[in-house]
């Protein structure tokens, strides 16, 4: 998509204004946007030779934007207008990209449904009765309609890669430290990554070139130079070693998902890839989700202690400072966030830190060790990104302790535990809705990840997919 747009520079301004208008129309059905951004001013000083000149984009609304309301999907921040830009905003602007919207997310990026935003649930463009997945669901939905060519997200557990699967787009979570998180409202700092959505692997390469790189304002950002991924992209799979995540395959109940996945694997083999099963310790994998929740909730309750209605955000009245804080936090957060803050605070009590928080960190290490075992021998770990297509918005909640939930629906958190690059690309359709395949590679080996993803894209033909909103 980027290439066509760059080849038609004359139309850049028109295109962005159109996108701004179209997004507003679409939003009547999708509810994927929190704040629209009129691009007129940006269009007056477009950076001419930028790699993303005149390309309409959206930011997940936990991305700080100067003078533009940034809510993180929470009522408590619904009046927050930042005085500075996130690093990625400056980088994208310098590349000529044009923001037209701040996209919906689960409150404070907690959740996997995009139903907990204070503005209500986002709807899946392929089937409005279904969810987009979360927490970066608004971004995924916008890209899947084609109204923007790229949207940013953040990924703490799978929040880019899961909605990418449900919305039929490419979703990338690069290596921890590859993209600066300066100005991204945090969730859980040891797991948070900036990620993004595009309609093709090639566009994903260009986007990373623009967003990645050292930023002194983010002490976790890497000094490694950023390769020109788009120039290096090649889909040759000869001799590539790919591991199939056996436990995930075993845990998936939907046979059609497995059929689509196996068909894809055969095609990759036909291209010369060496594909083998890799089995993790099943008991350890079942600890993945509780481990994740503990670490994430503890870090979140600490990170969000500044949301108290005093320093910034919505303030509820009270007689004392304490009362103001209690009232602001009680009314400012939805039930899911409140629950997670309680769990997180409990895990951080002096008496509980060893028993809970630090124990979870040890389990995290064991899980990463297993992933290292796998990636020692294989270039990538491959699995369906979810067991099924997007769930219905008013559907029954699945059994949260089943293997299918614990393993098949949550395996992508390994990419956050390890920090290794991981992405989802579309692999098939069921009932008119897309489902994706996920691959995880070695640290800073985005190059191999993109190559394998490109081969998958060539085999499926699922590139620049456009959902027609009905
Ligand atoms: N669904 C996970 C959670 O609720 C992931 C969220 C994320 O990656 N931001 O924490």
CSV table of C-alpha atoms and ligand atoms in Angstrom, one decimal:
chain,number,residue,atom,x,y,z
A,1,UNK,CA,0.0,0.0,0.0
A,2,UNK,CA,2.8,2.4,0.9
A,3,UNK,CA,4.4,2.1,-2.5
A,4,UNK,CA,1.2,3.0,-4.4
A,5,UNK,CA,0.8,6.0,-2.2
A,6,UNK,CA,4.4,7.1,-2.6
A,7,UNK,CA,4.0,6.8,-6.3
A,8,UNK,CA,1.1,9.2,-6.2
A,9,UNK,CA,2.5,12.0,-4.2
A,10,UNK,CA,0.4,14.6,-6.0
A,11,UNK,CA,-2.6,13.1,-4.3
A,12,UNK,CA,-1.2,13.0,-0.8
A,13,UNK,CA,-3.2,15.9,0.7
A,14,UNK,CA,-6.4,14.8,-0.8
A,15,UNK,CA,-5.9,11.2,0.3
A,16,UNK,CA,-5.4,12.2,3.9
A,17,UNK,CA,-8.4,14.5,3.9
A,18,UNK,CA,-10.5,11.7,2.4
A,19,UNK,CA,-9.2,9.3,5.0
A,20,UNK,CA,-10.1,11.7,7.7
A,21,UNK,CA,-13.7,11.9,6.3
A,22,UNK,CA,-14.0,8.2,5.6
A,23,UNK,CA,-12.8,7.2,9.1
A,24,UNK,CA,-15.6,9.3,10.6
A,25,UNK,CA,-18.2,7.5,8.4
A,26,UNK,CA,-16.8,4.1,9.2
A,27,UNK,CA,-16.7,4.9,12.9
A,28,UNK,CA,-20.5,5.0,13.1
A,29,UNK,CA,-20.3,1.2,12.7
A,30,UNK,CA,-16.9,0.5,14.2
A,31,UNK,CA,-16.6,2.7,17.2
A,32,UNK,CA,-12.8,2.3,16.7
A,33,UNK,CA,-11.8,5.9,17.2
A,34,UNK,CA,-11.6,8.0,20.4
A,35,UNK,CA,-10.5,11.3,18.9
A,36,UNK,CA,-10.3,12.4,15.3
A,37,UNK,CA,-7.4,14.5,14.3
A,38,UNK,CA,-8.0,17.0,11.5
A,39,UNK,CA,-4.9,16.6,9.3
A,40,UNK,CA,-5.1,20.1,7.7
A,41,UNK,CA,-2.3,21.6,9.8
A,42,UNK,CA,0.0,18.6,9.4
A,43,UNK,CA,-0.5,18.8,5.6
A,44,UNK,CA,0.9,22.3,5.5
A,45,UNK,CA,4.3,21.1,6.5
A,46,UNK,CA,4.6,17.6,5.1
A,47,UNK,CA,8.2,16.3,5.0
A,48,UNK,CA,8.8,15.9,1.2
A,49,UNK,CA,11.2,13.1,1.0
A,50,UNK,CA,9.9,11.1,3.9
A,51,UNK,CA,9.6,7.3,3.7
A,52,UNK,CA,5.9,7.6,4.6
A,53,UNK,CA,5.1,10.8,2.8
A,54,UNK,CA,1.4,11.5,2.8
A,55,UNK,CA,0.5,8.2,4.3
A,56,UNK,CA,-2.6,8.3,6.6
A,57,UNK,CA,-2.0,6.7,9.9
A,58,UNK,CA,-3.6,6.4,13.4
A,59,UNK,CA,-2.2,6.1,16.9
A,60,UNK,CA,-3.4,3.9,19.6
A,61,UNK,CA,-4.7,6.4,22.1
A,62,UNK,CA,-2.1,5.5,24.7
A,63,UNK,CA,0.4,7.3,22.5
A,64,UNK,CA,1.1,10.8,23.8
A,65,UNK,CA,0.3,13.5,21.2
A,66,UNK,CA,1.1,17.1,21.9
A,67,UNK,CA,-2.1,19.3,22.2
A,68,UNK,CA,-4.3,16.3,21.3
A,69,UNK,CA,-6.3,14.5,23.9
A,70,UNK,CA,-4.7,11.2,24.9
A,71,UNK,CA,-7.0,9.1,27.1
A,72,UNK,CA,-5.5,5.6,27.1
A,73,UNK,CA,-9.1,4.5,26.9
A,74,UNK,CA,-9.7,5.4,30.5
A,75,UNK,CA,-12.2,7.8,32.0
A,76,UNK,CA,-9.6,9.1,34.4
A,77,UNK,CA,-7.6,10.4,31.5
A,78,UNK,CA,-10.5,11.5,29.4
A,79,UNK,CA,-9.5,15.2,29.7
A,80,UNK,CA,-5.7,14.8,29.5
A,81,UNK,CA,-4.0,16.9,26.8
A,82,UNK,CA,-0.3,16.3,26.8
A,83,UNK,CA,2.3,18.9,26.3
A,84,UNK,CA,4.7,16.7,24.5
A,85,UNK,CA,4.9,14.0,21.8
A,86,UNK,CA,5.9,10.4,22.1
A,87,UNK,CA,9.2,9.6,20.3
A,88,UNK,CA,7.3,7.5,17.7
A,89,UNK,CA,5.1,10.5,16.9
A,90,UNK,CA,8.1,12.7,16.2
A,91,UNK,CA,9.6,10.0,14.1
A,92,UNK,CA,6.5,9.3,12.0
A,93,UNK,CA,5.9,13.0,11.5
A,94,UNK,CA,9.5,13.4,10.3
A,95,UNK,CA,8.9,10.6,7.8
A,96,UNK,CA,5.8,12.4,6.4
A,97,UNK,CA,3.1,10.2,7.9
A,98,UNK,CA,-0.2,12.0,8.6
A,99,UNK,CA,-2.2,11.2,11.7
A,100,UNK,CA,-6.0,11.3,11.3
A,101,UNK,CA,-7.2,9.5,14.4
A,102,UNK,CA,-6.4,8.3,17.9
A,103,UNK,CA,-7.7,4.7,18.0
A,104,UNK,CA,-9.7,2.9,20.7
A,105,UNK,CA,-8.1,0.5,23.1
A,106,UNK,CA,-9.0,-1.5,26.2
A,107,UNK,CA,-8.7,0.7,29.2
A,108,UNK,CA,-5.0,1.4,29.9
A,109,UNK,CA,-4.3,-1.4,27.4
A,110,UNK,CA,-5.4,-4.0,29.9
A,111,UNK,CA,-7.5,-6.7,28.2
A,112,UNK,CA,-7.9,-8.6,25.0
A,113,UNK,CA,-11.3,-7.7,23.9
A,114,UNK,CA,-11.4,-4.0,23.2
A,115,UNK,CA,-14.7,-3.8,25.1
A,116,UNK,CA,-13.4,-2.0,28.2
A,117,UNK,CA,-12.7,1.4,26.7
A,118,UNK,CA,-14.6,4.2,28.4
A,119,UNK,CA,-16.1,4.9,24.9
A,120,UNK,CA,-17.5,1.4,24.6
A,121,UNK,CA,-16.6,-1.6,22.5
A,122,UNK,CA,-15.0,-1.5,19.1
A,123,UNK,CA,-16.6,-3.7,16.4
A,124,UNK,CA,-14.8,-6.0,14.0
A,125,UNK,CA,-15.0,-4.7,10.4
A,126,UNK,CA,-15.4,-8.2,9.0
A,127,UNK,CA,-18.4,-8.9,11.2
A,128,UNK,CA,-19.8,-6.1,13.3
A,129,UNK,CA,-21.2,-8.6,15.9
A,130,UNK,CA,-17.7,-9.8,16.7
A,131,UNK,CA,-14.9,-8.2,18.7
A,132,UNK,CA,-11.7,-6.8,17.3
A,133,UNK,CA,-9.6,-8.3,20.0
A,134,UNK,CA,-7.5,-6.1,22.2
A,135,UNK,CA,-6.0,-4.1,23.5
A,136,UNK,CA,-5.0,-2.4,20.3
A,137,UNK,CA,-8.3,-3.3,18.6
A,138,UNK,CA,-9.2,0.2,17.3
A,139,UNK,CA,-5.9,0.4,15.4
A,140,UNK,CA,-6.3,-3.1,13.9
A,141,UNK,CA,-9.9,-2.3,12.8
A,142,UNK,CA,-8.9,0.9,11.1
A,143,UNK,CA,-6.1,-0.8,9.2
A,144,UNK,CA,-8.3,-3.7,8.1
A,145,UNK,CA,-10.7,-1.3,6.4
A,146,UNK,CA,-7.8,0.3,4.5
A,147,UNK,CA,-8.8,3.8,5.8
A,148,UNK,CA,-5.3,4.1,7.2
A,149,UNK,CA,-2.2,2.3,5.9
A,150,UNK,CA,-0.6,1.9,9.3
A,151,UNK,CA,-1.7,2.2,12.9
A,152,UNK,CA,0.4,2.0,16.0
A,153,UNK,CA,-0.3,-0.3,18.9
A,154,UNK,CA,1.3,-1.6,22.1
A,155,UNK,CA,1.8,-5.2,23.0
A,156,UNK,CA,2.3,-6.3,26.6
A,157,UNK,CA,0.8,-9.8,26.3
A,158,UNK,CA,-0.3,-10.1,22.7
A,159,UNK,CA,-2.2,-6.8,22.2
A,160,UNK,CA,-1.0,-6.3,18.7
A,161,UNK,CA,-0.7,-9.9,17.5
A,162,UNK,CA,-4.2,-11.0,18.6
A,163,UNK,CA,-6.2,-8.2,17.1
A,164,UNK,CA,-4.1,-8.6,14.0
A,165,UNK,CA,-5.4,-12.2,13.8
A,166,UNK,CA,-9.0,-11.2,14.4
A,167,UNK,CA,-8.9,-8.3,11.9
A,168,UNK,CA,-6.9,-9.9,9.0
A,169,UNK,CA,-3.9,-7.5,9.1
A,170,UNK,CA,-0.2,-7.7,9.7
A,171,UNK,CA,0.7,-7.1,13.4
A,172,UNK,CA,4.3,-6.7,14.5
A,173,UNK,CA,5.8,-6.6,18.0
A,174,UNK,CA,9.5,-6.1,17.4
A,175,UNK,CA,12.3,-6.9,19.9
A,176,UNK,CA,12.1,-5.2,23.3
A,177,UNK,CA,14.2,-2.1,23.0
A,178,UNK,CA,13.9,-1.8,19.2
A,179,UNK,CA,11.3,1.0,19.3
A,180,UNK,CA,11.4,3.8,21.9
A,181,UNK,CA,8.5,3.8,24.4
A,182,UNK,CA,9.1,7.4,25.5
A,183,UNK,CA,5.6,8.9,25.7
A,184,UNK,CA,3.7,5.7,25.6
A,185,UNK,CA,1.4,5.5,28.6
A,186,UNK,CA,2.8,2.3,30.3
A,187,UNK,CA,1.0,-0.9,31.3
A,188,UNK,CA,3.8,-3.2,32.6
A,189,UNK,CA,7.2,-1.9,31.9
A,190,UNK,CA,9.2,-5.2,31.7
A,191,UNK,CA,6.6,-6.5,29.1
A,192,UNK,CA,5.5,-3.4,27.2
A,193,UNK,CA,6.5,-3.0,23.5
A,194,UNK,CA,5.5,-0.6,20.9
A,195,UNK,CA,4.0,-2.5,18.0
A,196,UNK,CA,2.0,-1.7,14.9
A,197,UNK,CA,-0.3,-2.8,12.1
A,198,UNK,CA,0.0,-2.7,8.3
A,199,UNK,CA,-1.7,-4.4,5.4
A,200,UNK,CA,1.5,-6.0,4.0
A,201,UNK,CA,4.8,-7.3,5.2
A,202,UNK,CA,6.7,-4.8,3.0
A,203,UNK,CA,4.8,-1.9,4.6
A,204,UNK,CA,5.7,-3.5,8.0
A,205,UNK,CA,9.4,-3.3,7.1
A,206,UNK,CA,9.3,0.3,6.1
A,207,UNK,CA,7.3,1.2,9.3
A,208,UNK,CA,10.0,-0.4,11.5
A,209,UNK,CA,12.7,1.5,9.7
A,210,UNK,CA,10.9,4.7,10.5
A,211,UNK,CA,10.0,3.9,14.1
A,212,UNK,CA,13.0,1.9,15.4
A,213,UNK,CA,16.3,3.2,16.8
A,214,UNK,CA,18.0,4.5,19.9
A,215,UNK,CA,16.3,7.2,21.9
A,216,UNK,CA,18.1,8.5,25.0
A,217,UNK,CA,14.8,9.3,26.7
A,218,UNK,CA,14.0,5.6,26.9
A,219,UNK,CA,16.7,3.8,28.9
A,220,UNK,CA,15.6,0.4,27.6
A,221,UNK,CA,16.0,1.4,24.0
A,222,UNK,CA,18.7,-0.4,22.0
A,223,UNK,CA,21.9,1.1,20.5
A,224,UNK,CA,21.9,-1.5,17.6
A,225,UNK,CA,21.7,0.1,14.2
A,226,UNK,CA,18.4,-0.3,12.4
A,227,UNK,CA,18.7,-2.3,9.2
A,228,UNK,CA,16.9,-1.4,6.0
A,229,UNK,CA,14.4,-4.2,6.4
A,230,UNK,CA,12.5,-3.4,3.2
A,231,UNK,CA,15.7,-3.6,1.0
A,232,UNK,CA,16.8,-6.9,2.7
A,233,UNK,CA,13.4,-8.5,2.4
A,234,UNK,CA,13.5,-11.9,0.6
A,235,UNK,CA,11.1,-14.7,0.8
A,236,UNK,CA,13.6,-17.6,0.2
A,237,UNK,CA,12.9,-20.3,2.7
A,238,UNK,CA,15.5,-22.8,1.5
A,239,UNK,CA,17.1,-24.4,4.5
A,240,UNK,CA,15.2,-22.2,7.0
A,241,UNK,CA,14.4,-24.2,10.1
A,242,UNK,CA,10.9,-23.6,11.5
A,243,UNK,CA,9.5,-25.2,14.7
A,244,UNK,CA,5.8,-25.8,15.0
A,245,UNK,CA,4.5,-25.1,18.5
A,246,UNK,CA,3.1,-28.6,19.3
A,247,UNK,CA,1.4,-27.8,22.6
A,248,UNK,CA,-0.6,-25.0,20.9
A,249,UNK,CA,-1.7,-27.3,18.1
A,250,UNK,CA,-2.7,-30.0,20.6
A,251,UNK,CA,-4.7,-27.4,22.6
A,252,UNK,CA,-6.7,-26.0,19.7
A,253,UNK,CA,-10.2,-27.5,19.4
A,254,UNK,CA,-11.3,-26.1,16.1
A,255,UNK,CA,-10.3,-28.6,13.4
A,256,UNK,CA,-10.6,-26.0,10.6
A,257,UNK,CA,-8.0,-23.8,12.2
A,258,UNK,CA,-5.6,-26.8,12.3
A,259,UNK,CA,-6.4,-27.7,8.7
A,260,UNK,CA,-5.7,-24.1,7.5
A,261,UNK,CA,-2.4,-24.1,9.5
A,262,UNK,CA,-1.3,-27.5,8.2
A,263,UNK,CA,-2.0,-26.5,4.7
A,264,UNK,CA,0.2,-23.5,5.1
A,265,UNK,CA,3.0,-25.6,6.7
A,266,UNK,CA,3.0,-27.9,3.7
A,267,UNK,CA,3.4,-24.9,1.4
A,268,UNK,CA,6.3,-23.6,3.4
A,269,UNK,CA,7.9,-27.1,3.2
A,270,UNK,CA,7.4,-27.1,-0.5
A,271,UNK,CA,9.4,-23.9,-0.6
A,272,UNK,CA,12.3,-25.7,1.1
A,273,UNK,CA,11.7,-24.9,4.7
A,274,UNK,CA,12.5,-27.6,7.3
A,275,UNK,CA,9.5,-27.7,9.5
A,276,UNK,CA,9.5,-29.8,12.7
A,277,UNK,CA,7.4,-30.1,15.9
A,278,UNK,CA,8.8,-28.6,19.1
A,279,UNK,CA,7.2,-29.5,22.4
A,280,UNK,CA,7.4,-27.4,25.5
A,281,UNK,CA,6.9,-28.6,29.0
A,282,UNK,CA,3.1,-28.6,29.3
A,283,UNK,CA,2.9,-28.0,33.0
A,284,UNK,CA,5.2,-25.0,32.6
A,285,UNK,CA,3.1,-23.6,29.8
A,286,UNK,CA,0.0,-23.8,31.9
A,287,UNK,CA,1.7,-21.4,34.3
A,288,UNK,CA,2.2,-18.9,31.5
A,289,UNK,CA,-1.0,-17.0,32.1
A,290,UNK,CA,-0.9,-16.7,35.9
A,291,UNK,CA,2.7,-15.7,35.7
A,292,UNK,CA,1.9,-13.1,33.2
A,293,UNK,CA,-1.0,-11.7,35.2
A,294,UNK,CA,1.1,-11.4,38.3
A,295,UNK,CA,4.0,-9.6,36.7
A,296,UNK,CA,1.7,-7.4,34.6
A,297,UNK,CA,-0.7,-6.5,37.4
A,298,UNK,CA,2.1,-5.8,39.9
A,299,UNK,CA,3.9,-3.5,37.4
A,300,UNK,CA,0.7,-1.9,36.4
A,301,UNK,CA,-0.4,-1.0,39.9
A,302,UNK,CA,3.0,0.6,40.5
A,303,UNK,CA,3.0,2.4,37.1
A,304,UNK,CA,-0.5,3.8,37.5
A,305,UNK,CA,-0.1,5.0,41.1
A,306,UNK,CA,0.2,8.5,39.5
A,307,UNK,CA,-3.3,8.4,38.1
A,308,UNK,CA,-4.9,9.9,41.2
A,309,UNK,CA,-6.9,12.9,39.9
A,310,UNK,CA,-4.4,15.3,41.6
A,311,UNK,CA,-1.5,15.7,39.2
A,312,UNK,CA,-3.6,15.3,36.0
A,313,UNK,CA,-6.7,13.7,34.7
A,314,UNK,CA,-10.2,13.8,36.0
A,315,UNK,CA,-10.6,14.8,39.6
A,316,UNK,CA,-13.5,13.8,41.7
A,317,UNK,CA,-14.3,16.0,44.7
A,318,UNK,CA,-13.4,15.1,48.3
A,319,UNK,CA,-12.7,16.7,51.7
A,320,UNK,CA,-9.1,15.5,52.0
A,321,UNK,CA,-6.3,14.7,49.6
A,322,UNK,CA,-6.9,11.0,50.3
A,323,UNK,CA,-10.6,11.2,49.7
A,324,UNK,CA,-9.9,13.0,46.3
A,325,UNK,CA,-7.6,10.2,45.3
A,326,UNK,CA,-9.9,7.4,46.4
A,327,UNK,CA,-12.9,9.0,44.7
A,328,UNK,CA,-11.0,9.8,41.5
A,329,UNK,CA,-9.6,6.3,41.3
A,330,UNK,CA,-12.8,4.5,42.2
A,331,UNK,CA,-14.9,6.5,39.6
A,332,UNK,CA,-12.1,6.9,37.1
A,333,UNK,CA,-11.3,3.2,36.4
A,334,UNK,CA,-13.6,0.5,35.1
A,335,UNK,CA,-14.0,-2.8,36.9
A,336,UNK,CA,-11.3,-4.7,35.0
A,337,UNK,CA,-8.6,-2.2,35.9
A,338,UNK,CA,-9.7,-1.9,39.5
A,339,UNK,CA,-9.5,-5.7,39.9
A,340,UNK,CA,-6.1,-5.8,38.4
A,341,UNK,CA,-4.8,-3.0,40.6
A,342,UNK,CA,-6.0,-5.0,43.7
A,343,UNK,CA,-4.3,-8.1,42.5
A,344,UNK,CA,-1.1,-6.2,41.7
A,345,UNK,CA,-1.0,-4.4,45.0
A,346,UNK,CA,-1.5,-7.7,46.8
A,347,UNK,CA,1.4,-9.2,44.9
A,348,UNK,CA,3.6,-6.3,46.0
A,349,UNK,CA,2.8,-6.4,49.7
A,350,UNK,CA,6.1,-7.0,51.7
A,351,UNK,CA,4.9,-10.4,52.8
A,352,UNK,CA,3.9,-11.5,49.3
A,353,UNK,CA,6.7,-10.2,47.1
A,354,UNK,CA,8.8,-13.4,47.4
A,355,UNK,CA,5.8,-15.7,47.3
A,356,UNK,CA,4.2,-14.1,44.3
A,357,UNK,CA,6.0,-11.4,42.4
A,358,UNK,CA,9.5,-12.8,42.5
A,359,UNK,CA,8.3,-16.4,42.1
A,360,UNK,CA,6.5,-15.3,38.9
A,361,UNK,CA,9.7,-13.8,37.7
A,362,UNK,CA,11.5,-17.1,38.2
A,363,UNK,CA,8.8,-18.9,36.2
A,364,UNK,CA,9.2,-16.3,33.5
A,365,UNK,CA,12.9,-17.2,33.3
A,366,UNK,CA,12.1,-20.9,33.0
A,367,UNK,CA,9.7,-20.2,30.2
A,368,UNK,CA,12.2,-18.1,28.4
A,369,UNK,CA,14.8,-20.8,28.8
A,370,UNK,CA,12.5,-23.2,27.0
A,371,UNK,CA,12.0,-20.7,24.2
A,372,UNK,CA,15.8,-20.3,24.0
A,373,UNK,CA,16.1,-24.1,23.6
A,374,UNK,CA,13.8,-24.0,20.7
A,375,UNK,CA,15.3,-20.9,19.0
A,376,UNK,CA,18.8,-22.4,19.4
A,377,UNK,CA,17.9,-24.9,16.7
A,378,UNK,CA,15.2,-23.1,14.8
A,379,UNK,CA,14.9,-19.7,13.1
A,380,UNK,CA,11.2,-19.3,14.1
A,381,UNK,CA,8.5,-20.7,16.3
A,382,UNK,CA,5.2,-21.0,14.4
A,383,UNK,CA,1.6,-21.4,15.6
A,384,UNK,CA,-1.9,-20.2,14.9
A,385,UNK,CA,-2.2,-16.8,16.6
A,386,UNK,CA,-5.5,-17.9,18.1
A,387,UNK,CA,-7.6,-21.1,18.2
A,388,UNK,CA,-10.5,-19.4,16.5
A,389,UNK,CA,-11.8,-16.4,14.7
A,390,UNK,CA,-12.8,-13.3,16.7
A,391,UNK,CA,-15.4,-14.2,19.4
A,392,UNK,CA,-18.9,-12.7,19.2
A,393,UNK,CA,-19.3,-9.6,21.3
A,394,UNK,CA,-22.2,-11.1,23.2
A,395,UNK,CA,-20.9,-14.6,23.2
A,396,UNK,CA,-20.3,-16.9,26.1
A,397,UNK,CA,-16.9,-16.5,27.9
A,398,UNK,CA,-14.7,-19.5,27.3
A,399,UNK,CA,-13.5,-21.7,30.2
A,400,UNK,CA,-10.5,-19.7,31.5
A,401,UNK,CA,-8.8,-22.7,32.9
A,402,UNK,CA,-9.0,-25.0,29.8
A,403,UNK,CA,-5.9,-25.8,27.8
A,404,UNK,CA,-7.4,-24.1,24.9
A,405,UNK,CA,-7.6,-20.8,26.9
A,406,UNK,CA,-4.4,-21.2,28.9
A,407,UNK,CA,-2.2,-22.3,26.0
A,408,UNK,CA,-3.8,-21.8,22.6
A,409,UNK,CA,-5.2,-18.3,23.4
A,410,UNK,CA,-2.2,-17.0,25.4
A,411,UNK,CA,1.0,-18.5,24.0
A,412,UNK,CA,2.1,-15.3,22.4
A,413,UNK,CA,3.0,-13.9,25.8
A,414,UNK,CA,6.2,-15.8,25.4
A,415,UNK,CA,7.3,-13.0,23.0
A,416,UNK,CA,6.8,-10.5,25.9
A,417,UNK,CA,8.5,-12.6,28.5
A,418,UNK,CA,11.5,-13.0,26.3
A,419,UNK,CA,11.3,-9.7,24.4
A,420,UNK,CA,11.9,-11.5,21.1
A,421,UNK,CA,10.4,-10.3,17.9
A,422,UNK,CA,7.0,-11.8,17.1
A,423,UNK,CA,4.4,-11.0,14.4
A,424,UNK,CA,1.0,-12.2,13.1
A,425,UNK,CA,0.0,-12.4,9.4
A,426,UNK,CA,-3.4,-13.6,8.0
A,427,UNK,CA,-3.5,-17.3,7.2
A,428,UNK,CA,-7.1,-18.0,6.3
A,429,UNK,CA,-10.8,-17.3,6.7
A,430,UNK,CA,-13.7,-19.0,8.5
A,431,UNK,CA,-17.3,-17.8,8.4
A,432,UNK,CA,-16.0,-14.8,6.4
A,433,UNK,CA,-13.7,-13.8,9.2
A,434,UNK,CA,-9.9,-13.9,9.2
A,435,UNK,CA,-7.5,-15.8,11.4
A,436,UNK,CA,-3.7,-15.3,11.6
A,437,UNK,CA,-0.5,-17.2,12.1
A,438,UNK,CA,2.1,-16.1,14.5
A,439,UNK,CA,5.9,-16.4,14.4
A,440,UNK,CA,8.5,-15.6,17.0
A,441,UNK,CA,12.2,-15.3,16.2
A,442,UNK,CA,15.5,-14.6,17.9
A,443,UNK,CA,16.2,-11.2,19.5
A,444,UNK,CA,16.8,-8.5,16.9
A,445,UNK,CA,16.3,-10.9,14.1
A,446,UNK,CA,13.4,-9.0,12.6
A,447,UNK,CA,15.0,-9.6,9.2
A,448,UNK,CA,14.4,-13.4,9.3
A,449,UNK,CA,10.9,-12.8,10.8
A,450,UNK,CA,10.0,-10.5,7.9
A,451,UNK,CA,11.4,-13.0,5.3
A,452,UNK,CA,9.4,-15.9,6.7
A,453,UNK,CA,6.3,-13.7,6.9
A,454,UNK,CA,6.8,-12.6,3.4
A,455,UNK,CA,6.9,-16.2,2.2
A,456,UNK,CA,3.7,-16.8,4.1
A,457,UNK,CA,2.1,-13.8,2.5
A,458,UNK,CA,3.1,-15.0,-1.0
A,459,UNK,CA,1.6,-18.4,-0.3
A,460,UNK,CA,-1.7,-17.2,1.1
A,461,UNK,CA,-2.1,-14.2,-1.2
A,462,UNK,CA,-3.5,-12.3,1.8
A,463,UNK,CA,-2.0,-8.9,1.2
A,464,UNK,CA,-3.8,-5.6,1.3
A,465,UNK,CA,-7.0,-7.3,2.5
A,466,UNK,CA,-9.8,-4.8,2.9
A,467,UNK,CA,-12.8,-5.5,5.1
A,468,UNK,CA,-16.1,-4.2,3.7
A,469,UNK,CA,-18.0,-2.8,6.6
A,470,UNK,CA,-21.7,-3.9,6.2
B,1,LIG,N1,-4.8,-9.6,27.1
B,1,LIG,C1,-3.6,-9.2,27.8
B,1,LIG,C2,-4.0,-8.5,29.1
B,1,LIG,O1,-5.1,-8.4,29.3
B,1,LIG,C3,-2.7,-8.4,26.9
B,1,LIG,C4,-2.8,-7.0,27.0
B,1,LIG,C5,-1.7,-6.3,26.2
B,1,LIG,O2,-0.9,-6.9,25.5
B,1,LIG,N2,-1.7,-5.0,26.4
B,1,LIG,O3,-3.2,-8.1,29.8
